[in-house]
Amino acid sequence: MKWIIALTMCACLLGAGVAPAQAEVKIGIVNIQDVLEKSEPGQSVMAEFQGKADEVKKELEKRKNELEKLRGEMEKQSLVLSQDAKQDKELEFKRKVRDYQDYVQVTQRNLQVENDKLSKPIMETLGEVLKDFGKKNKFTMIVDVKTPGVVYTDEANDVTKQVILELNKAWREHKKK
């Protein structure tokens, strides 16, 4: 009876030491910001967006200059205007400043919407490229280097350059369609 218990315990201990084989974990690191800045579609979108942003900047500068000119005129006229006329000019100036500030906020929101609209097709294509690249190269996962919690990565795991090449190729094929 003791032998049976001892053999059973040995068999259990030996069996516990054998673990099932686990698949190899392969993690790739990509810098999405670099991909967007250095890829053909990213550069194209940045150039288009920069053109629109420059137009908005010119308009904002023009309106700001008009406000400064108006302020200068108010200061020059302040000595010759009556108190009521001064108050009217100040109210008009304050209204124009508020209008300018509102315009700045609206244009910032519009630029953000435009940036999102221009970036959406690239981000969709990039998602597909990353998925295909990961499957083709047998990655368990591909993580953006800027992801919170990523403290250290070995540069040997960086696939950013390969992803840029794949994105450029996919983008050219997408444009042909």
mmCIF file of N, CA and C in Angstrom, residues 19-108:
data_model
loop_
_atom_site.group_PDB
_atom_site.id
_atom_site.type_symbol
_atom_site.label_atom_id
_atom_site.label_comp_id
_atom_site.label_asym_id
_atom_site.label_seq_id
_atom_site.Cartn_x
_atom_site.Cartn_y
_atom_site.Cartn_z
ATOM 1 N N ALA A 19 5.244 20.879 -18.803
ATOM 2 C CA ALA A 19 4.263 21.907 -19.166
ATOM 3 C C ALA A 19 4.031 21.846 -20.670
ATOM 4 N N PRO A 20 2.840 22.187 -21.091
ATOM 5 C CA PRO A 20 2.585 22.188 -22.527
ATOM 6 C C PRO A 20 3.451 23.247 -23.210
ATOM 7 N N ALA A 21 3.856 22.977 -24.413
ATOM 8 C CA ALA A 21 4.692 23.918 -25.167
ATOM 9 C C ALA A 21 3.878 25.160 -25.499
ATOM 10 N N GLN A 22 4.480 26.336 -25.258
ATOM 11 C CA GLN A 22 3.788 27.588 -25.541
ATOM 12 C C GLN A 22 4.342 28.185 -26.833
ATOM 13 N N ALA A 23 3.490 28.890 -27.514
ATOM 14 C CA ALA A 23 3.903 29.542 -28.757
ATOM 15 C C ALA A 23 4.882 30.664 -28.436
ATOM 16 N N GLU A 24 5.794 30.916 -29.336
ATOM 17 C CA GLU A 24 6.769 31.984 -29.155
ATOM 18 C C GLU A 24 6.059 33.335 -29.231
ATOM 19 N N VAL A 25 6.401 34.218 -28.306
ATOM 20 C CA VAL A 25 5.825 35.559 -28.294
ATOM 21 C C VAL A 25 6.781 36.477 -29.050
ATOM 22 N N LYS A 26 6.264 37.135 -30.072
ATOM 23 C CA LYS A 26 7.079 38.039 -30.889
ATOM 24 C C LYS A 26 6.373 39.391 -30.916
ATOM 25 N N ILE A 27 7.034 40.387 -30.341
ATOM 26 C CA ILE A 27 6.434 41.718 -30.231
ATOM 27 C C ILE A 27 7.219 42.696 -31.096
ATOM 28 N N GLY A 28 6.499 43.421 -31.922
ATOM 29 C CA GLY A 28 7.107 44.447 -32.759
ATOM 30 C C GLY A 28 6.787 45.824 -32.205
ATOM 31 N N ILE A 29 7.694 46.746 -32.411
ATOM 32 C CA ILE A 29 7.515 48.122 -31.951
ATOM 33 C C ILE A 29 7.485 49.019 -33.184
ATOM 34 N N VAL A 30 6.532 49.949 -33.214
ATOM 35 C CA VAL A 30 6.443 50.886 -34.324
ATOM 36 C C VAL A 30 6.225 52.288 -33.756
ATOM 37 N N ASN A 31 6.822 53.270 -34.388
ATOM 38 C CA ASN A 31 6.614 54.662 -34.003
ATOM 39 C C ASN A 31 5.631 55.258 -35.011
ATOM 40 N N ILE A 32 4.364 55.298 -34.606
ATOM 41 C CA ILE A 32 3.301 55.761 -35.506
ATOM 42 C C ILE A 32 3.568 57.190 -35.977
ATOM 43 N N GLN A 33 4.061 58.037 -35.081
ATOM 44 C CA GLN A 33 4.335 59.426 -35.450
ATOM 45 C C GLN A 33 5.368 59.486 -36.578
ATOM 46 N N ASP A 34 6.422 58.677 -36.465
ATOM 47 C CA ASP A 34 7.427 58.627 -37.536
ATOM 48 C C ASP A 34 6.821 58.118 -38.837
ATOM 49 N N VAL A 35 5.971 57.103 -38.732
ATOM 50 C CA VAL A 35 5.328 56.556 -39.931
ATOM 51 C C VAL A 35 4.533 57.652 -40.628
ATOM 52 N N LEU A 36 3.766 58.415 -39.854
ATOM 53 C CA LEU A 36 2.941 59.467 -40.448
ATOM 54 C C LEU A 36 3.791 60.594 -41.036
ATOM 55 N N GLU A 37 4.901 60.915 -40.395
ATOM 56 C CA GLU A 37 5.742 62.016 -40.869
ATOM 57 C C GLU A 37 6.621 61.628 -42.058
ATOM 58 N N LYS A 38 7.031 60.364 -42.129
ATOM 59 C CA LYS A 38 8.009 59.964 -43.138
ATOM 60 C C LYS A 38 7.426 59.184 -44.312
ATOM 61 N N SER A 39 6.185 58.777 -44.211
ATOM 62 C CA SER A 39 5.585 58.018 -45.313
ATOM 63 C C SER A 39 5.070 58.975 -46.390
ATOM 64 N N GLU A 40 4.919 58.460 -47.596
ATOM 65 C CA GLU A 40 4.408 59.270 -48.709
ATOM 66 C C GLU A 40 3.014 59.825 -48.416
ATOM 67 N N PRO A 41 2.071 58.993 -47.964
ATOM 68 C CA PRO A 41 0.743 59.556 -47.703
ATOM 69 C C PRO A 41 0.752 60.564 -46.560
ATOM 70 N N GLY A 42 1.568 60.313 -45.554
ATOM 71 C CA GLY A 42 1.649 61.246 -44.429
ATOM 72 C C GLY A 42 2.194 62.595 -44.854
ATOM 73 N N GLN A 43 3.238 62.573 -45.668
ATOM 74 C CA GLN A 43 3.826 63.824 -46.148
ATOM 75 C C GLN A 43 2.862 64.569 -47.063
ATOM 76 N N SER A 44 2.129 63.829 -47.867
ATOM 77 C CA SER A 44 1.145 64.436 -48.764
ATOM 78 C C SER A 44 0.056 65.149 -47.966
ATOM 79 N N VAL A 45 -0.454 64.475 -46.957
ATOM 80 C CA VAL A 45 -1.514 65.058 -46.128
ATOM 81 C C VAL A 45 -0.980 66.249 -45.340
ATOM 82 N N MET A 46 0.245 66.126 -44.820
ATOM 83 C CA MET A 46 0.811 67.247 -44.066
ATOM 84 C C MET A 46 0.964 68.476 -44.952
ATOM 85 N N ALA A 47 1.385 68.280 -46.199
ATOM 86 C CA ALA A 47 1.543 69.411 -47.121
ATOM 87 C C ALA A 47 0.192 70.054 -47.415
ATOM 88 N N GLU A 48 -0.822 69.224 -47.659
ATOM 89 C CA GLU A 48 -2.163 69.749 -47.936
ATOM 90 C C GLU A 48 -2.710 70.497 -46.723
ATOM 91 N N PHE A 49 -2.542 69.903 -45.546
ATOM 92 C CA PHE A 49 -3.031 70.531 -44.324
ATOM 93 C C PHE A 49 -2.274 71.828 -44.048
ATOM 94 N N GLN A 50 -0.961 71.820 -44.273
ATOM 95 C CA GLN A 50 -0.161 73.019 -44.024
ATOM 96 C C GLN A 50 -0.611 74.166 -44.919
ATOM 97 N N GLY A 51 -0.982 73.855 -46.156
ATOM 98 C CA GLY A 51 -1.492 74.886 -47.058
ATOM 99 C C GLY A 51 -2.754 75.533 -46.510
ATOM 100 N N LYS A 52 -3.665 74.710 -46.001
ATOM 101 C CA LYS A 52 -4.905 75.241 -45.428
ATOM 102 C C LYS A 52 -4.616 76.013 -44.146
ATOM 103 N N ALA A 53 -3.700 75.509 -43.338
ATOM 104 C CA ALA A 53 -3.351 76.191 -42.090
ATOM 105 C C ALA A 53 -2.701 77.540 -42.378
ATOM 106 N N ASP A 54 -1.896 77.610 -43.420
ATOM 107 C CA ASP A 54 -1.260 78.882 -43.792
ATOM 108 C C ASP A 54 -2.297 79.915 -44.220
ATOM 109 N N GLU A 55 -3.317 79.474 -44.965
ATOM 110 C CA GLU A 55 -4.399 80.383 -45.364
ATOM 111 C C GLU A 55 -5.106 80.944 -44.134
ATOM 112 N N VAL A 56 -5.404 80.067 -43.186
ATOM 113 C CA VAL A 56 -6.086 80.485 -41.959
ATOM 114 C C VAL A 56 -5.196 81.446 -41.175
ATOM 115 N N LYS A 57 -3.910 81.139 -41.114
ATOM 116 C CA LYS A 57 -2.973 81.991 -40.385
ATOM 117 C C LYS A 57 -2.939 83.397 -40.986
ATOM 118 N N LYS A 58 -2.947 83.492 -42.313
ATOM 119 C CA LYS A 58 -2.958 84.804 -42.978
ATOM 120 C C LYS A 58 -4.219 85.584 -42.614
ATOM 121 N N GLU A 59 -5.351 84.893 -42.636
ATOM 122 C CA GLU A 59 -6.618 85.551 -42.297
ATOM 123 C C GLU A 59 -6.612 86.019 -40.841
ATOM 124 N N LEU A 60 -6.102 85.190 -39.938
ATOM 125 C CA LEU A 60 -6.030 85.581 -38.525
ATOM 126 C C LEU A 60 -5.110 86.784 -38.341
ATOM 127 N N GLU A 61 -4.002 86.775 -39.035
ATOM 128 C CA GLU A 61 -3.050 87.885 -38.949
ATOM 129 C C GLU A 61 -3.690 89.176 -39.466
ATOM 130 N N LYS A 62 -4.441 89.071 -40.552
ATOM 131 C CA LYS A 62 -5.126 90.232 -41.129
ATOM 132 C C LYS A 62 -6.122 90.808 -40.118
ATOM 133 N N ARG A 63 -6.907 89.942 -39.500
ATOM 134 C CA ARG A 63 -7.901 90.414 -38.525
ATOM 135 C C ARG A 63 -7.231 91.005 -37.290
ATOM 136 N N LYS A 64 -6.139 90.408 -36.878
ATOM 137 C CA LYS A 64 -5.408 90.926 -35.717
ATOM 138 C C LYS A 64 -4.854 92.317 -36.021
ATOM 139 N N ASN A 65 -4.311 92.496 -37.215
ATOM 140 C CA ASN A 65 -3.789 93.807 -37.618
ATOM 141 C C ASN A 65 -4.898 94.854 -37.653
ATOM 142 N N GLU A 66 -6.084 94.458 -38.112
ATOM 143 C CA GLU A 66 -7.223 95.382 -38.127
ATOM 144 C C GLU A 66 -7.579 95.812 -36.708
ATOM 145 N N LEU A 67 -7.539 94.879 -35.764
ATOM 146 C CA LEU A 67 -7.828 95.218 -34.364
ATOM 147 C C LEU A 67 -6.775 96.181 -33.808
ATOM 148 N N GLU A 68 -5.524 95.932 -34.105
ATOM 149 C CA GLU A 68 -4.459 96.818 -33.626
ATOM 150 C C GLU A 68 -4.593 98.212 -34.237
ATOM 151 N N LYS A 69 -4.971 98.265 -35.500
ATOM 152 C CA LYS A 69 -5.182 99.551 -36.170
ATOM 153 C C LYS A 69 -6.340 100.298 -35.509
ATOM 154 N N LEU A 70 -7.412 99.574 -35.231
ATOM 155 C CA LEU A 70 -8.578 100.180 -34.579
ATOM 156 C C LEU A 70 -8.212 100.699 -33.193
ATOM 157 N N ARG A 71 -7.405 99.939 -32.460
ATOM 158 C CA ARG A 71 -6.986 100.379 -31.128
ATOM 159 C C ARG A 71 -6.162 101.664 -31.232
ATOM 160 N N GLY A 72 -5.264 101.717 -32.203
ATOM 161 C CA GLY A 72 -4.447 102.915 -32.409
ATOM 162 C C GLY A 72 -5.304 104.130 -32.724
ATOM 163 N N GLU A 73 -6.316 103.945 -33.579
ATOM 164 C CA GLU A 73 -7.226 105.043 -33.917
ATOM 165 C C GLU A 73 -7.998 105.500 -32.688
ATOM 166 N N MET A 74 -8.435 104.547 -31.869
ATOM 167 C CA MET A 74 -9.171 104.902 -30.647
ATOM 168 C C MET A 74 -8.301 105.742 -29.724
ATOM 169 N N GLU A 75 -7.042 105.347 -29.572
ATOM 170 C CA GLU A 75 -6.146 106.087 -28.685
ATOM 171 C C GLU A 75 -5.898 107.504 -29.212
ATOM 172 N N LYS A 76 -5.781 107.646 -30.532
ATOM 173 C CA LYS A 76 -5.572 108.968 -31.124
ATOM 174 C C LYS A 76 -6.796 109.857 -30.937
ATOM 175 N N GLN A 77 -7.982 109.256 -31.096
ATOM 176 C CA GLN A 77 -9.218 110.027 -31.029
ATOM 177 C C GLN A 77 -9.712 110.230 -29.600
ATOM 178 N N SER A 78 -9.128 109.540 -28.639
ATOM 179 C CA SER A 78 -9.655 109.584 -27.273
ATOM 180 C C SER A 78 -9.641 110.992 -26.677
ATOM 181 N N LEU A 79 -8.707 111.834 -27.091
ATOM 182 C CA LEU A 79 -8.626 113.185 -26.541
ATOM 183 C C LEU A 79 -9.713 114.106 -27.094
ATOM 184 N N VAL A 80 -10.168 113.839 -28.317
ATOM 185 C CA VAL A 80 -11.137 114.741 -28.933
ATOM 186 C C VAL A 80 -12.574 114.221 -28.852
ATOM 187 N N LEU A 81 -12.762 112.966 -28.459
ATOM 188 C CA LEU A 81 -14.111 112.396 -28.401
ATOM 189 C C LEU A 81 -14.780 112.698 -27.065
ATOM 190 N N SER A 82 -16.087 112.805 -27.115
ATOM 191 C CA SER A 82 -16.844 112.973 -25.871
ATOM 192 C C SER A 82 -16.827 111.653 -25.108
ATOM 193 N N GLN A 83 -17.248 111.697 -23.860
ATOM 194 C CA GLN A 83 -17.261 110.495 -23.020
ATOM 195 C C GLN A 83 -18.162 109.417 -23.628
ATOM 196 N N ASP A 84 -19.340 109.813 -24.111
ATOM 197 C CA ASP A 84 -20.268 108.848 -24.727
ATOM 198 C C ASP A 84 -19.658 108.225 -25.984
ATOM 199 N N ALA A 85 -19.042 109.039 -26.803
ATOM 200 C CA ALA A 85 -18.434 108.531 -28.036
ATOM 201 C C ALA A 85 -17.278 107.579 -27.709
ATOM 202 N N LYS A 86 -16.512 107.912 -26.657
ATOM 203 C CA LYS A 86 -15.419 107.036 -26.224
ATOM 204 C C LYS A 86 -15.944 105.677 -25.796
ATOM 205 N N GLN A 87 -17.022 105.698 -25.001
ATOM 206 C CA GLN A 87 -17.616 104.441 -24.528
ATOM 207 C C GLN A 87 -18.134 103.611 -25.702
ATOM 208 N N ASP A 88 -18.753 104.288 -26.671
ATOM 209 C CA ASP A 88 -19.247 103.575 -27.856
ATOM 210 C C ASP A 88 -18.094 102.908 -28.614
ATOM 211 N N LYS A 89 -17.004 103.649 -28.786
ATOM 212 C CA LYS A 89 -15.837 103.096 -29.485
ATOM 213 C C LYS A 89 -15.241 101.919 -28.706
ATOM 214 N N GLU A 90 -15.171 102.048 -27.378
ATOM 215 C CA GLU A 90 -14.627 100.968 -26.550
ATOM 216 C C GLU A 90 -15.506 99.725 -26.629
ATOM 217 N N LEU A 91 -16.821 99.928 -26.598
ATOM 218 C CA LEU A 91 -17.739 98.790 -26.713
ATOM 219 C C LEU A 91 -17.597 98.115 -28.076
ATOM 220 N N GLU A 92 -17.491 98.934 -29.112
ATOM 221 C CA GLU A 92 -17.314 98.380 -30.454
ATOM 222 C C GLU A 92 -16.000 97.596 -30.539
ATOM 223 N N PHE A 93 -14.941 98.145 -29.943
ATOM 224 C CA PHE A 93 -13.648 97.465 -29.957
ATOM 225 C C PHE A 93 -13.725 96.134 -29.197
ATOM 226 N N LYS A 94 -14.345 96.141 -28.034
ATOM 227 C CA LYS A 94 -14.484 94.910 -27.239
ATOM 228 C C LYS A 94 -15.290 93.860 -27.997
ATOM 229 N N ARG A 95 -16.320 94.318 -28.701
ATOM 230 C CA ARG A 95 -17.128 93.384 -29.490
ATOM 231 C C ARG A 95 -16.281 92.764 -30.597
ATOM 232 N N LYS A 96 -15.471 93.580 -31.244
ATOM 233 C CA LYS A 96 -14.618 93.067 -32.320
ATOM 234 C C LYS A 96 -13.546 92.112 -31.781
ATOM 235 N N VAL A 97 -13.044 92.393 -30.585
ATOM 236 C CA VAL A 97 -12.071 91.483 -29.961
ATOM 237 C C VAL A 97 -12.737 90.142 -29.668
ATOM 238 N N ARG A 98 -13.968 90.178 -29.135
ATOM 239 C CA ARG A 98 -14.708 88.926 -28.870
ATOM 240 C C ARG A 98 -14.963 88.169 -30.169
ATOM 241 N N ASP A 99 -15.349 88.905 -31.205
ATOM 242 C CA ASP A 99 -15.571 88.270 -32.513
ATOM 243 C C ASP A 99 -14.290 87.600 -33.013
ATOM 244 N N TYR A 100 -13.172 88.290 -32.828
ATOM 245 C CA TYR A 100 -11.883 87.735 -33.250
ATOM 246 C C TYR A 100 -11.569 86.454 -32.461
ATOM 247 N N GLN A 101 -11.772 86.505 -31.152
ATOM 248 C CA GLN A 101 -11.503 85.330 -30.316
ATOM 249 C C GLN A 101 -12.411 84.162 -30.700
ATOM 250 N N ASP A 102 -13.668 84.467 -30.973
ATOM 251 C CA ASP A 102 -14.598 83.419 -31.418
ATOM 252 C C ASP A 102 -14.133 82.829 -32.751
ATOM 253 N N TYR A 103 -13.701 83.696 -33.642
ATOM 254 C CA TYR A 103 -13.221 83.243 -34.949
ATOM 255 C C TYR A 103 -11.998 82.330 -34.791
ATOM 256 N N VAL A 104 -11.095 82.703 -33.886
ATOM 257 C CA VAL A 104 -9.908 81.882 -33.636
ATOM 258 C C VAL A 104 -10.324 80.490 -33.167
ATOM 259 N N GLN A 105 -11.264 80.432 -32.226
ATOM 260 C CA GLN A 105 -11.713 79.129 -31.711
ATOM 261 C C GLN A 105 -12.378 78.296 -32.805
ATOM 262 N N VAL A 106 -13.220 78.928 -33.587
ATOM 263 C CA VAL A 106 -13.915 78.209 -34.666
ATOM 264 C C VAL A 106 -12.913 77.682 -35.691
ATOM 265 N N THR A 107 -11.951 78.512 -36.064
ATOM 266 C CA THR A 107 -10.975 78.056 -37.061
ATOM 267 C C THR A 107 -10.093 76.944 -36.507
ATOM 268 N N GLN A 108 -9.770 76.997 -35.224
ATOM 269 C CA GLN A 108 -8.989 75.905 -34.625
ATOM 270 C C GLN A 108 -9.777 74.598 -34.671
#
